[in-house]
Coordinates of C-alpha atoms in Angstrom, one line a residue:
X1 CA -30.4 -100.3 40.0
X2 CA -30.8 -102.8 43.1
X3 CA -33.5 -100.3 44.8
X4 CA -35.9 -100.4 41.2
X5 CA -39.3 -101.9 42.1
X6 CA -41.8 -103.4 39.7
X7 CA -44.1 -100.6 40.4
X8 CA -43.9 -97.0 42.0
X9 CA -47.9 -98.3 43.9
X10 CA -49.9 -101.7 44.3
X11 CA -53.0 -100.9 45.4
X12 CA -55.1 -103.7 46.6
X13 CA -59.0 -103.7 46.2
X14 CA -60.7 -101.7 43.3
X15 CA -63.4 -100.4 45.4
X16 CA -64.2 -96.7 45.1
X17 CA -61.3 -95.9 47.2
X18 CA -58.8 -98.3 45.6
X19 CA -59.6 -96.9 42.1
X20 CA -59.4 -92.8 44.0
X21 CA -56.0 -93.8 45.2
X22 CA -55.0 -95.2 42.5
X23 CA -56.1 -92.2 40.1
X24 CA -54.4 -89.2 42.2
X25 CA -51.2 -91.2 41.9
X26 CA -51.2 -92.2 38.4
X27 CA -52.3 -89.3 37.9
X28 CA -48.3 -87.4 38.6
X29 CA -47.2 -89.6 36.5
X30 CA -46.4 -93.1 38.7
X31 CA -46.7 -96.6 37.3
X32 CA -49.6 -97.8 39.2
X33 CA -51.0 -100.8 39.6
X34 CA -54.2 -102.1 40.7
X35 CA -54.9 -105.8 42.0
X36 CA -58.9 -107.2 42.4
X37 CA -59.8 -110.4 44.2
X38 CA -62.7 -110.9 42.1
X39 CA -63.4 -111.4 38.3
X40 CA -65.1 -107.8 38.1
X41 CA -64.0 -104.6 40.1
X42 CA -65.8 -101.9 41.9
X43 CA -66.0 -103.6 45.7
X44 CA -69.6 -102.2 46.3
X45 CA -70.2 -100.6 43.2
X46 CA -71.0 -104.2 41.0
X47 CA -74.1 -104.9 39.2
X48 CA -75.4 -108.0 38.4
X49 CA -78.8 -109.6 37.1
X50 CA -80.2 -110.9 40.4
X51 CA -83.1 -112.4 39.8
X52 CA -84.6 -112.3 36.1
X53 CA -82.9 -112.0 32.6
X54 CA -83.7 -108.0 32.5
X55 CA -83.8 -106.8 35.3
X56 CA -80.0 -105.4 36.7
X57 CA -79.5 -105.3 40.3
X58 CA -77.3 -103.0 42.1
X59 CA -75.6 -105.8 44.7
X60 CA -75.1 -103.1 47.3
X61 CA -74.4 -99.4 46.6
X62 CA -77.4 -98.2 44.3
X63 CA -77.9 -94.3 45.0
X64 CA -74.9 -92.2 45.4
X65 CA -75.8 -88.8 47.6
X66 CA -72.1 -88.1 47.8
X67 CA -70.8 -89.1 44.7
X68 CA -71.7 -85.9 42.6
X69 CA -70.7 -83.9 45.4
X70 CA -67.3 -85.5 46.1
X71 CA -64.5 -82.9 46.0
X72 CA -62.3 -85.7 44.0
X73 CA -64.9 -87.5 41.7
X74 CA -66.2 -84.3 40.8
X75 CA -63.4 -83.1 39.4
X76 CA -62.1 -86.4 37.1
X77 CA -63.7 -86.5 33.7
X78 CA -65.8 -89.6 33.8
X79 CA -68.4 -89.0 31.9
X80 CA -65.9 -89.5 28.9
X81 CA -65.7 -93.0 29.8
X82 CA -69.7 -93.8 29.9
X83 CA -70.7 -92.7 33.5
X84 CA -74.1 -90.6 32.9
X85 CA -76.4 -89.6 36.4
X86 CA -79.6 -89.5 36.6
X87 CA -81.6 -87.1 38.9
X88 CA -84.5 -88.1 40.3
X89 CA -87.1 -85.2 40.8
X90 CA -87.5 -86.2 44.4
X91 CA -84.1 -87.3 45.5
X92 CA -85.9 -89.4 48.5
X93 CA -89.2 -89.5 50.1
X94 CA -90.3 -90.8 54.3
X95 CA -93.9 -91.7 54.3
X96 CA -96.1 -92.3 56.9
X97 CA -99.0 -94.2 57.7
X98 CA -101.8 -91.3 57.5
X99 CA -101.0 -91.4 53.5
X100 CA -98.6 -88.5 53.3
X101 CA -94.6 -87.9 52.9
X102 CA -91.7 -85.9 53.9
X103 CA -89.5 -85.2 51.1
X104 CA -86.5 -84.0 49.8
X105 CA -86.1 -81.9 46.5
X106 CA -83.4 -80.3 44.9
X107 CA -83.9 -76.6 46.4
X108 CA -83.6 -75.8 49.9
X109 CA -86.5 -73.4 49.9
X110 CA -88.9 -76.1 48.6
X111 CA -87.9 -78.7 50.7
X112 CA -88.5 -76.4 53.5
X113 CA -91.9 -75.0 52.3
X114 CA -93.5 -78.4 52.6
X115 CA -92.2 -79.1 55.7
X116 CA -95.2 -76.5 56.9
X117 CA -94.3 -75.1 60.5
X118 CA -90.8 -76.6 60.3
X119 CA -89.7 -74.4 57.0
X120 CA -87.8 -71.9 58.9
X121 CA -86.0 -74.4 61.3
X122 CA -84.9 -76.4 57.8
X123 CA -83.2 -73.6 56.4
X124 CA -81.4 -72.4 59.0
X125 CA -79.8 -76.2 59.7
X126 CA -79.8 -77.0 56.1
X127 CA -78.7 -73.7 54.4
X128 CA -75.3 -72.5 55.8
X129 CA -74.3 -76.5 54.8
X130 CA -75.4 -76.1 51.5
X131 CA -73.5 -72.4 50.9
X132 CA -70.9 -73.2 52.4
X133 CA -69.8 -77.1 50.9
X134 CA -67.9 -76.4 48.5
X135 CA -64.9 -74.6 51.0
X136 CA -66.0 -77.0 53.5
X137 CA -66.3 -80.7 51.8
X138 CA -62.8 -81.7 51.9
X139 CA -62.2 -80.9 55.7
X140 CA -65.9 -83.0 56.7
X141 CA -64.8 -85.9 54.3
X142 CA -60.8 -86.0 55.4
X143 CA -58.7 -86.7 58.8
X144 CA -58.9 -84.7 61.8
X145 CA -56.9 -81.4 61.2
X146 CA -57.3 -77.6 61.5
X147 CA -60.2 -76.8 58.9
X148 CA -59.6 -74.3 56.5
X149 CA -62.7 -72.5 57.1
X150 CA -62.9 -72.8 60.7
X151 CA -65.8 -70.5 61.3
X152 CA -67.8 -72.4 58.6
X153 CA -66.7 -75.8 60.3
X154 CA -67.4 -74.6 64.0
X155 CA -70.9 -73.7 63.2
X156 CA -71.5 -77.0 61.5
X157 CA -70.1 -78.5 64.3
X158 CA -72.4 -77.4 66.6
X159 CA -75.3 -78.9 65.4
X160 CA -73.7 -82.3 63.8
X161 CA -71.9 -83.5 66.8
X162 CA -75.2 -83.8 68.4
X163 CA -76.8 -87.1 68.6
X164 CA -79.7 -87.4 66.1
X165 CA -82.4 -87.9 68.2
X166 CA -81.7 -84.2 70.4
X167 CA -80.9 -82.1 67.2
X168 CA -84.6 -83.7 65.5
X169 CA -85.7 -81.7 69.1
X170 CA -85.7 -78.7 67.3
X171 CA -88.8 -79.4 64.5
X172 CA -92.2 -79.2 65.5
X173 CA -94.0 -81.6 62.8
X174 CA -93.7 -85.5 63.1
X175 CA -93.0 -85.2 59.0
X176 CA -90.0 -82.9 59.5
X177 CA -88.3 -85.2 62.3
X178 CA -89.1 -88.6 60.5
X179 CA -87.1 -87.3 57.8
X180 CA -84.4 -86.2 59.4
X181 CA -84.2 -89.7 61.1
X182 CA -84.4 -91.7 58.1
X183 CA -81.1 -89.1 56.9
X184 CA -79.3 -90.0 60.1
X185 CA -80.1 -94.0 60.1
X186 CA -77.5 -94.0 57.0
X187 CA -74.7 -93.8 60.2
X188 CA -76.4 -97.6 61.6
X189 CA -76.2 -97.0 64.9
X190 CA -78.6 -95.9 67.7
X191 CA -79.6 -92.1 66.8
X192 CA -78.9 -90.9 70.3
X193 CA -75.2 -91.8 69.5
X194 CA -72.9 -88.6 69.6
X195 CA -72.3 -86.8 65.8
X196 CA -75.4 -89.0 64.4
X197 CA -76.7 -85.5 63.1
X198 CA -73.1 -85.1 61.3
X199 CA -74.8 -87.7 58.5
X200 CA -78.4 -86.6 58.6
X201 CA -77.2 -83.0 57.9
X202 CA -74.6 -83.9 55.0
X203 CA -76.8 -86.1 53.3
X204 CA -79.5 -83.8 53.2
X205 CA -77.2 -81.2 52.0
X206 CA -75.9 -83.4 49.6
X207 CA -79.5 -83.7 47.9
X208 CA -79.2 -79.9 47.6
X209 CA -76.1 -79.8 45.9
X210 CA -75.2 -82.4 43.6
X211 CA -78.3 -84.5 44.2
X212 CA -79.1 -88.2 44.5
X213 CA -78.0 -89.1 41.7
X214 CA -78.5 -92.5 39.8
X215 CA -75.6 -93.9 37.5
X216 CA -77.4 -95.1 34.1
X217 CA -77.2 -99.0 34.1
X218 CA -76.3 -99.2 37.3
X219 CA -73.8 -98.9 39.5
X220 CA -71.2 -101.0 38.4
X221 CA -70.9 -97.9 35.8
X222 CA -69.3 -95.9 38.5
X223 CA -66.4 -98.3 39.0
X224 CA -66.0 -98.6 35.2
X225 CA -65.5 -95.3 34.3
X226 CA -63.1 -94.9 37.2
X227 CA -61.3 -97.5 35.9
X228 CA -61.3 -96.5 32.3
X229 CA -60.0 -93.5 33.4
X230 CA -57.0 -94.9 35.2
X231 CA -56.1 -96.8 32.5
X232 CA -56.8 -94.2 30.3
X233 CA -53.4 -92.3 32.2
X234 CA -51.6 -95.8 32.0
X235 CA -52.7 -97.3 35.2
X236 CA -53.3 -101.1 34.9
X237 CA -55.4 -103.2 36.5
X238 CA -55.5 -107.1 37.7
X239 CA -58.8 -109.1 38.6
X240 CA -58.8 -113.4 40.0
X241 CA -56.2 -111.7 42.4
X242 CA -56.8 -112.3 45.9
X243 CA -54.3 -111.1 48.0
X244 CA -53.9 -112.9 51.7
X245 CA -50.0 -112.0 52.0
X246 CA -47.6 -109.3 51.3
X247 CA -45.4 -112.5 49.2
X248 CA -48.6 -112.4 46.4
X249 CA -47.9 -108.6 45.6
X250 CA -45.2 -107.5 42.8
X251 CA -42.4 -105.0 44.2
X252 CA -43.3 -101.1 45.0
X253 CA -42.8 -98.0 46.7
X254 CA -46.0 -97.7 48.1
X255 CA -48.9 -100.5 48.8
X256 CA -51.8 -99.4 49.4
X257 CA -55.2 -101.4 51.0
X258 CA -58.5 -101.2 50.1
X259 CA -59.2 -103.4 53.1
X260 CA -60.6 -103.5 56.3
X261 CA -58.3 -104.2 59.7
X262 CA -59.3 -107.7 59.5
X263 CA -57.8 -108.5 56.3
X264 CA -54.8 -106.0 56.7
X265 CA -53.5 -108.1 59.7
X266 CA -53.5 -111.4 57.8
X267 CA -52.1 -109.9 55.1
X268 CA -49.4 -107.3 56.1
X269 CA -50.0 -107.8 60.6
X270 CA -45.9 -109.3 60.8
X271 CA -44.7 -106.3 59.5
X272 CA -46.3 -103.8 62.2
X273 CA -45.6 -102.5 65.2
X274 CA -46.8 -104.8 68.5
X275 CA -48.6 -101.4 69.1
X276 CA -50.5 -100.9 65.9
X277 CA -51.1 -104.6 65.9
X278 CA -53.3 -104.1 69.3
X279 CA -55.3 -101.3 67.9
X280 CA -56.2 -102.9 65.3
X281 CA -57.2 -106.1 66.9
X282 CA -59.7 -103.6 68.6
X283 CA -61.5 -102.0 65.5
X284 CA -65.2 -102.6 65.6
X285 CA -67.0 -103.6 63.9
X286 CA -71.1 -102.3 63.5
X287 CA -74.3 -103.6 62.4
X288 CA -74.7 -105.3 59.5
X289 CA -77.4 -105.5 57.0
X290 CA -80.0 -108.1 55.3
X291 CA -80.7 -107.1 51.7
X292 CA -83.8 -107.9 49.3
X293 CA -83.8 -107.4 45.6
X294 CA -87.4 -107.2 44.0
X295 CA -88.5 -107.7 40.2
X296 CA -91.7 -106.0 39.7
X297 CA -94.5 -107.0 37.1
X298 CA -94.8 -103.1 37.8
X299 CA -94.1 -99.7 40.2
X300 CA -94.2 -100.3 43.8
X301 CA -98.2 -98.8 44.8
X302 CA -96.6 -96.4 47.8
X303 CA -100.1 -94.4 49.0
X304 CA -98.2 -91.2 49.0
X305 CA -97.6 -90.2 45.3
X306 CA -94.6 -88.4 46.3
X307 CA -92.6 -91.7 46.7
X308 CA -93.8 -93.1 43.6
X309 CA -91.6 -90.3 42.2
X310 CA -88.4 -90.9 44.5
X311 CA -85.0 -92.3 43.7
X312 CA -85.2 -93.3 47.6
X313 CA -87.5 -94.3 49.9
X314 CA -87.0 -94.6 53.7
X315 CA -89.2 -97.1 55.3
X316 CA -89.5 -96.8 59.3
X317 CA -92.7 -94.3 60.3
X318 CA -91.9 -91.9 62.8
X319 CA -89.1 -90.7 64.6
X320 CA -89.7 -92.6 67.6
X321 CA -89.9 -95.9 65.8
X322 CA -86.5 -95.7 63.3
X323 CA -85.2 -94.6 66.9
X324 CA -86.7 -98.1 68.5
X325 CA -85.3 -100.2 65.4
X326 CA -81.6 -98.6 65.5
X327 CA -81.3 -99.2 68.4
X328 CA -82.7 -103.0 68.7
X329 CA -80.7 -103.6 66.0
X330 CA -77.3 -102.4 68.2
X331 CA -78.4 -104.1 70.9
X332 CA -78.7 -107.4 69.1
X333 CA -82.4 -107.6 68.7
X334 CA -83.9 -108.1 65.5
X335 CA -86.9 -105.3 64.8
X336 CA -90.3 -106.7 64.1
X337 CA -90.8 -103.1 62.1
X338 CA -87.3 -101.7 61.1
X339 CA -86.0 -99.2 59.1
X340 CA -85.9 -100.0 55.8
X341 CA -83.8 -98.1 52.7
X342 CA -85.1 -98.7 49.3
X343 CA -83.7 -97.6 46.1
X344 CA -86.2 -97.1 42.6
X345 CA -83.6 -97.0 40.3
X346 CA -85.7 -98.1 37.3
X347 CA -88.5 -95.7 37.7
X348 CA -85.9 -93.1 36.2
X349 CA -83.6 -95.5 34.5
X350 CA -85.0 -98.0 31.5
X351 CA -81.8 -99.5 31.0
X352 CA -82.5 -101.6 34.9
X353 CA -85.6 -103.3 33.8
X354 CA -87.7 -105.0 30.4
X355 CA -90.3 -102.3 29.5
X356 CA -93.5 -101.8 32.0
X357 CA -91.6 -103.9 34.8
X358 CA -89.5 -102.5 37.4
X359 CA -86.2 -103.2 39.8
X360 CA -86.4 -102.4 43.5
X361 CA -83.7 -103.0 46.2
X362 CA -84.2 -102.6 49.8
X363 CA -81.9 -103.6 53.2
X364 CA -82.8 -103.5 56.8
X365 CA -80.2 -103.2 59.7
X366 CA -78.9 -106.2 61.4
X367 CA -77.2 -107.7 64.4
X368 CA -73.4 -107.8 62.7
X369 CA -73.5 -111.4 61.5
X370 CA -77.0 -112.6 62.0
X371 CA -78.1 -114.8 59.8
X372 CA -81.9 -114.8 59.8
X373 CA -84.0 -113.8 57.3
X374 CA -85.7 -111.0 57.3
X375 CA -87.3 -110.8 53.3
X376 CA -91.0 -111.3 55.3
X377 CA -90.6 -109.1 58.0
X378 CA -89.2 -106.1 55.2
X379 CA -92.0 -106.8 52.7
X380 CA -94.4 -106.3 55.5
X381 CA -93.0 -102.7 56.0
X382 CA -93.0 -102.3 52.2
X383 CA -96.5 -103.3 52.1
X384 CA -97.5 -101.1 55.3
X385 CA -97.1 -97.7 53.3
X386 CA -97.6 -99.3 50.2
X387 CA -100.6 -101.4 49.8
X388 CA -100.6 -104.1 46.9
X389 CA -96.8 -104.4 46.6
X390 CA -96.5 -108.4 47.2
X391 CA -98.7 -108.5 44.5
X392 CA -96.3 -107.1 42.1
X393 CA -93.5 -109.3 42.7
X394 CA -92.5 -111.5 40.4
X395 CA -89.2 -112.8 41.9
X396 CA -87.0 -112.0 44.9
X397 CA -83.2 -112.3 45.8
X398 CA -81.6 -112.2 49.4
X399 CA -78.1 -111.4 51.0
X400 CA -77.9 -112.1 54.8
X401 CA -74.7 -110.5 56.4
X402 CA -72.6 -113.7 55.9
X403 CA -73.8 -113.8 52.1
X404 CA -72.7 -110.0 51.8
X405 CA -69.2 -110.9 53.3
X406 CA -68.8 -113.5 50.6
X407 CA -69.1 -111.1 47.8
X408 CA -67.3 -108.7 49.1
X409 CA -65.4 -109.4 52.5
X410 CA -64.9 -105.9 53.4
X411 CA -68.1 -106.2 54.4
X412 CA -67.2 -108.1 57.8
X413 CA -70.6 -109.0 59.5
X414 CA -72.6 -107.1 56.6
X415 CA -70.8 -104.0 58.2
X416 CA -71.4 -101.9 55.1
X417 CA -69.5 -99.1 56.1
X418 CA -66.3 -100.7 56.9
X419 CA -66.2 -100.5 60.8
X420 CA -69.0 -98.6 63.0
X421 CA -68.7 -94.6 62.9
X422 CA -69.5 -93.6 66.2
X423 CA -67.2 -91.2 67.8
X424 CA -64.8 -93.2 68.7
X425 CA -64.2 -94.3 65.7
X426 CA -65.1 -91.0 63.1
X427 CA -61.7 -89.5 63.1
X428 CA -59.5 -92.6 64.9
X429 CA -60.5 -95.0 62.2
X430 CA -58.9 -97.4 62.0
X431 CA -56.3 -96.4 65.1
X432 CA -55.2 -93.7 66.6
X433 CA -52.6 -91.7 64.9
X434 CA -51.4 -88.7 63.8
X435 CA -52.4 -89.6 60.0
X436 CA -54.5 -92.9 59.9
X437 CA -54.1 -93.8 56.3
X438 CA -50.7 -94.5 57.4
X439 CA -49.5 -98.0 59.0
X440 CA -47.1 -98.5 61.4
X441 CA -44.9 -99.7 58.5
X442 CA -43.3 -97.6 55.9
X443 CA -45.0 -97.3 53.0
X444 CA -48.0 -99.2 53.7
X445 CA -50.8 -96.9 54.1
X446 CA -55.0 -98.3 54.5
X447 CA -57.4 -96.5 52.6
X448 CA -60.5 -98.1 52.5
X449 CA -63.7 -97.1 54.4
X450 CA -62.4 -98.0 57.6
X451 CA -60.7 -95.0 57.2
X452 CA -62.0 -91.0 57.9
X453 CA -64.2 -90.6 56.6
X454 CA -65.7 -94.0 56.4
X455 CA -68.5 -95.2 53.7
X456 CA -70.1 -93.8 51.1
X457 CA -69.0 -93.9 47.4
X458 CA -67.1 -90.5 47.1
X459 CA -63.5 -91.8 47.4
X460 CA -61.9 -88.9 49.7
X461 CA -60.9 -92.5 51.5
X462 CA -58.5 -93.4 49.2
X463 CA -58.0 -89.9 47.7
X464 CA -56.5 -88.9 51.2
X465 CA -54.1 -92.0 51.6
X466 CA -52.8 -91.4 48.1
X467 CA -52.1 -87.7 49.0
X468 CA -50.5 -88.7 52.2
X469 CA -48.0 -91.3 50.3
X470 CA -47.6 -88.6 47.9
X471 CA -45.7 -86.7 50.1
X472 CA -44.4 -89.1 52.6
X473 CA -42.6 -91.8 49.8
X474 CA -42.5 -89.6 46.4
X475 CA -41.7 -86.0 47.7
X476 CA -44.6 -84.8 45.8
X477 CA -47.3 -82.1 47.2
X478 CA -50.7 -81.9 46.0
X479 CA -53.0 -79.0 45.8
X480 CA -56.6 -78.5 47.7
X481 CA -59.6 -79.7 46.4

């Protein structure tokens, strides 16, 4: 037949998305293949020994609040293909300088009771998120559309379209609205942007629900079992690949990118529309981030006991400073004191580090692009709340934004989350259409993070595209998560 094609998909980039995508299609029984630029997939989910023989270093997604709870992961059998989590038994902890810590736990109800005068106000914003995720997930983590549970949806609403720094208005204790900062500085932008509580409230929720979890031996064993399930269903995949022009690619129904605008336009930008081409030459871009890996002859000495026991830890004080260092950060300004997000992944996993050592990984925000380093500056926030930790190190390793491009250039800047998610961009990401995994060209669809609903390693990204190509190229509907 003149029409056949090589394949029925291409997708290109085996990032979380890349592999979702490619998953939901191969799994209705399309020939699917997958192409990777570098010599090992998983985009942001790689792991690599960063700075001693021993001790394994997640390069830059290391805790995974939304991959448990993902409407699409949750559902795939991954576990048959070596992915085991690991919950912490506090999923993250905010200290402050008077010694004590703000924490979340796996219940509600306990989180809330040592949150003291605040209890009540927790489970009231918390609670109905919580109850009501499971009918709810896949219309927060999708395109703009008529929820199914509207009622559920309006009432989240409410409260997550308000900028951060007005909903944190509503607790009394300085512990209750530093942690609910530290939550919403995941978004990297100023906290009194618009729908900055949307994060804040989901990741807390998440904690309640499927937890933050930690992938044994790191996160690279996230992409792995997603791709040994693919392959399991006859999906094949192609690394040394990197694709800069549609010419590179075999022929297929439907390509799909893993990329951000950037790369899409050199790759595919002739074929599209002079209007889609404009849009896209508009997408911003957000802060980017400066990342330190530790080894430890030993656990970081936090004051407050509560973060020696946490997955996470977020570093920043009160709400009024995380507040200050978002919003330098934004405005181009490098923060003497930022927030800082650091990950303990060996304190529950022995597989990261030798015995008796450990493996810490931190970042800071940054101006997108800067290039200065900031290792001093975030030890010296380490070291604020946790007295004696320069001692312990017994080597360090350092990605500014242009080094965090190079391994993985989705990451234009050190924009981690594939493009800013403010509110102009949380739903018209990466332009405004009616379904933005869709191009302007037939069968080309984007579904990487620049997409709704932007980072994180749940792949409802790529899941979405796939089940938007499903029914636009191959006449094939798909059921709700």
């Amino acid at each position: 037949m003149a029409d056949k094609k090589d394949y029925d998909a291409v997708v290109v980039g085996s990032g979380p998305n890349g592999l979702a995508a490619a998953i939901l299609l191969q799994q209705q029984g399309l020939q699917v293949l997958v192409v990777e630029g570098k010599g090992t997939i998983g985009g942001g989910l790689r792991t690599a020994e960063l700075t001693l023989p021993g001790f394994k270093h997640d390069i830059c997604s290391a805790i995974h609040p939304l991959a448990a709870g993902s409407p699409f992961f949750s559902k795939l059998p991954l576990h048959e293909h070596g992915l085991e989590y690991i919950a912490p038994e506090v999923d993250a902890a905010h200290p402050f300088d008077d010694g004590t810590a703000a924490v979340l736990k796996r219940s509600v109800d306990e989180t809330a009771s040592l949150l003291g005068a605040d209890a009540d106000t927790y489970r009231k914003l918390i609670g109905p998120v919580v109850k009501n995720w499971p009918s709810m997930a896949a219309d927060i983590l999708g395109p703009l559309h008529i929820p199914s549970k509207p009622f559920a949806m309006a009432h989240f609403g409410l409260s997550a379209l308000q900028p951060a720094t007005m909903l944190a208005k509503q607790f009394k204790t300085v512990q209750a609205k530093g942690l609910f900062a530290g939550m919403a500085a995941h978004s990297i932008q100023p906290l009194s942007n618009i729908a900055t509580s949307a994060i804040g409230m989901v990741l807390l929720a998440n904690g309640h629900i499927g937890g933050w979890v930690i992938p044994k031996g790191g996160s690279q064993s996230i992409a792995d079992a997603l791709a040994g399930y693919f392959t399991s269903l006859g999906g094949k995949i192609e690394v040394n690949t990197y694709i800069t022009s549609l010419s590179q690619l075999p022929s297929a129904r439907a390509i799909f990118f893993d990329v951000t605008p950037k790369q899409l336009l050199q790759i595919a930008g002739h074929k599209f529309s002079s209007i889609y081409k404009w849009q896209l030459e508009r997408y911003r871009y957000g802060d980017g981030v400066f990342k330190v890996d530790w080894a430890l002859d030993g656990p970081v000495p936090f004051t407050a006991e509560e973060c020696r026991k946490a997955g996470t830890v977020h570093i920043g004080g009160t709400l009024e400073e995380i507040e200050i260092s978002e919003k330098a950060s934004a405005a181009g300004i490098h923060c003497e004191k930022p927030y800082v997000l650091m990950a303990q992944q060996s304190t529950y996993d022995a597989t990261r580090a030798p015995e008796g050592k450990q493996t810490v990984w931190a970042y800071c925000h940054v101006p997108n692009g800067s290039t200065k380093d900031m290792t001093a500056i975030i030890e010296n926030q380490v070291e604020r709340f946790a007295p004696g930790f320069k001692d312990r190190i017994l080597a360090r390793h350092a990605f500014n934004t242009a080094q965090m491009q190079e391994h993985n250039p989705n990451y234009i800047g050190g924009d981690i989350n594939g493009g800013i998610i403010d509110i102009g961009q949380l739903y018209t990401r990466p332009a405004l259409r009616w379904s933005p995994y869709r191009t302007s060209a037939k069968g080309l669809y984007i579904c990487s993070s620049s997409t709704p609903p932007g980072g994180g390693v749940h792949g409802m990204c790529g899941y979405n595209a796939a089940k938007r190509a499903l029914k636009d190229i191959f006449d094939i509907k798909t059921g709700k998560l």
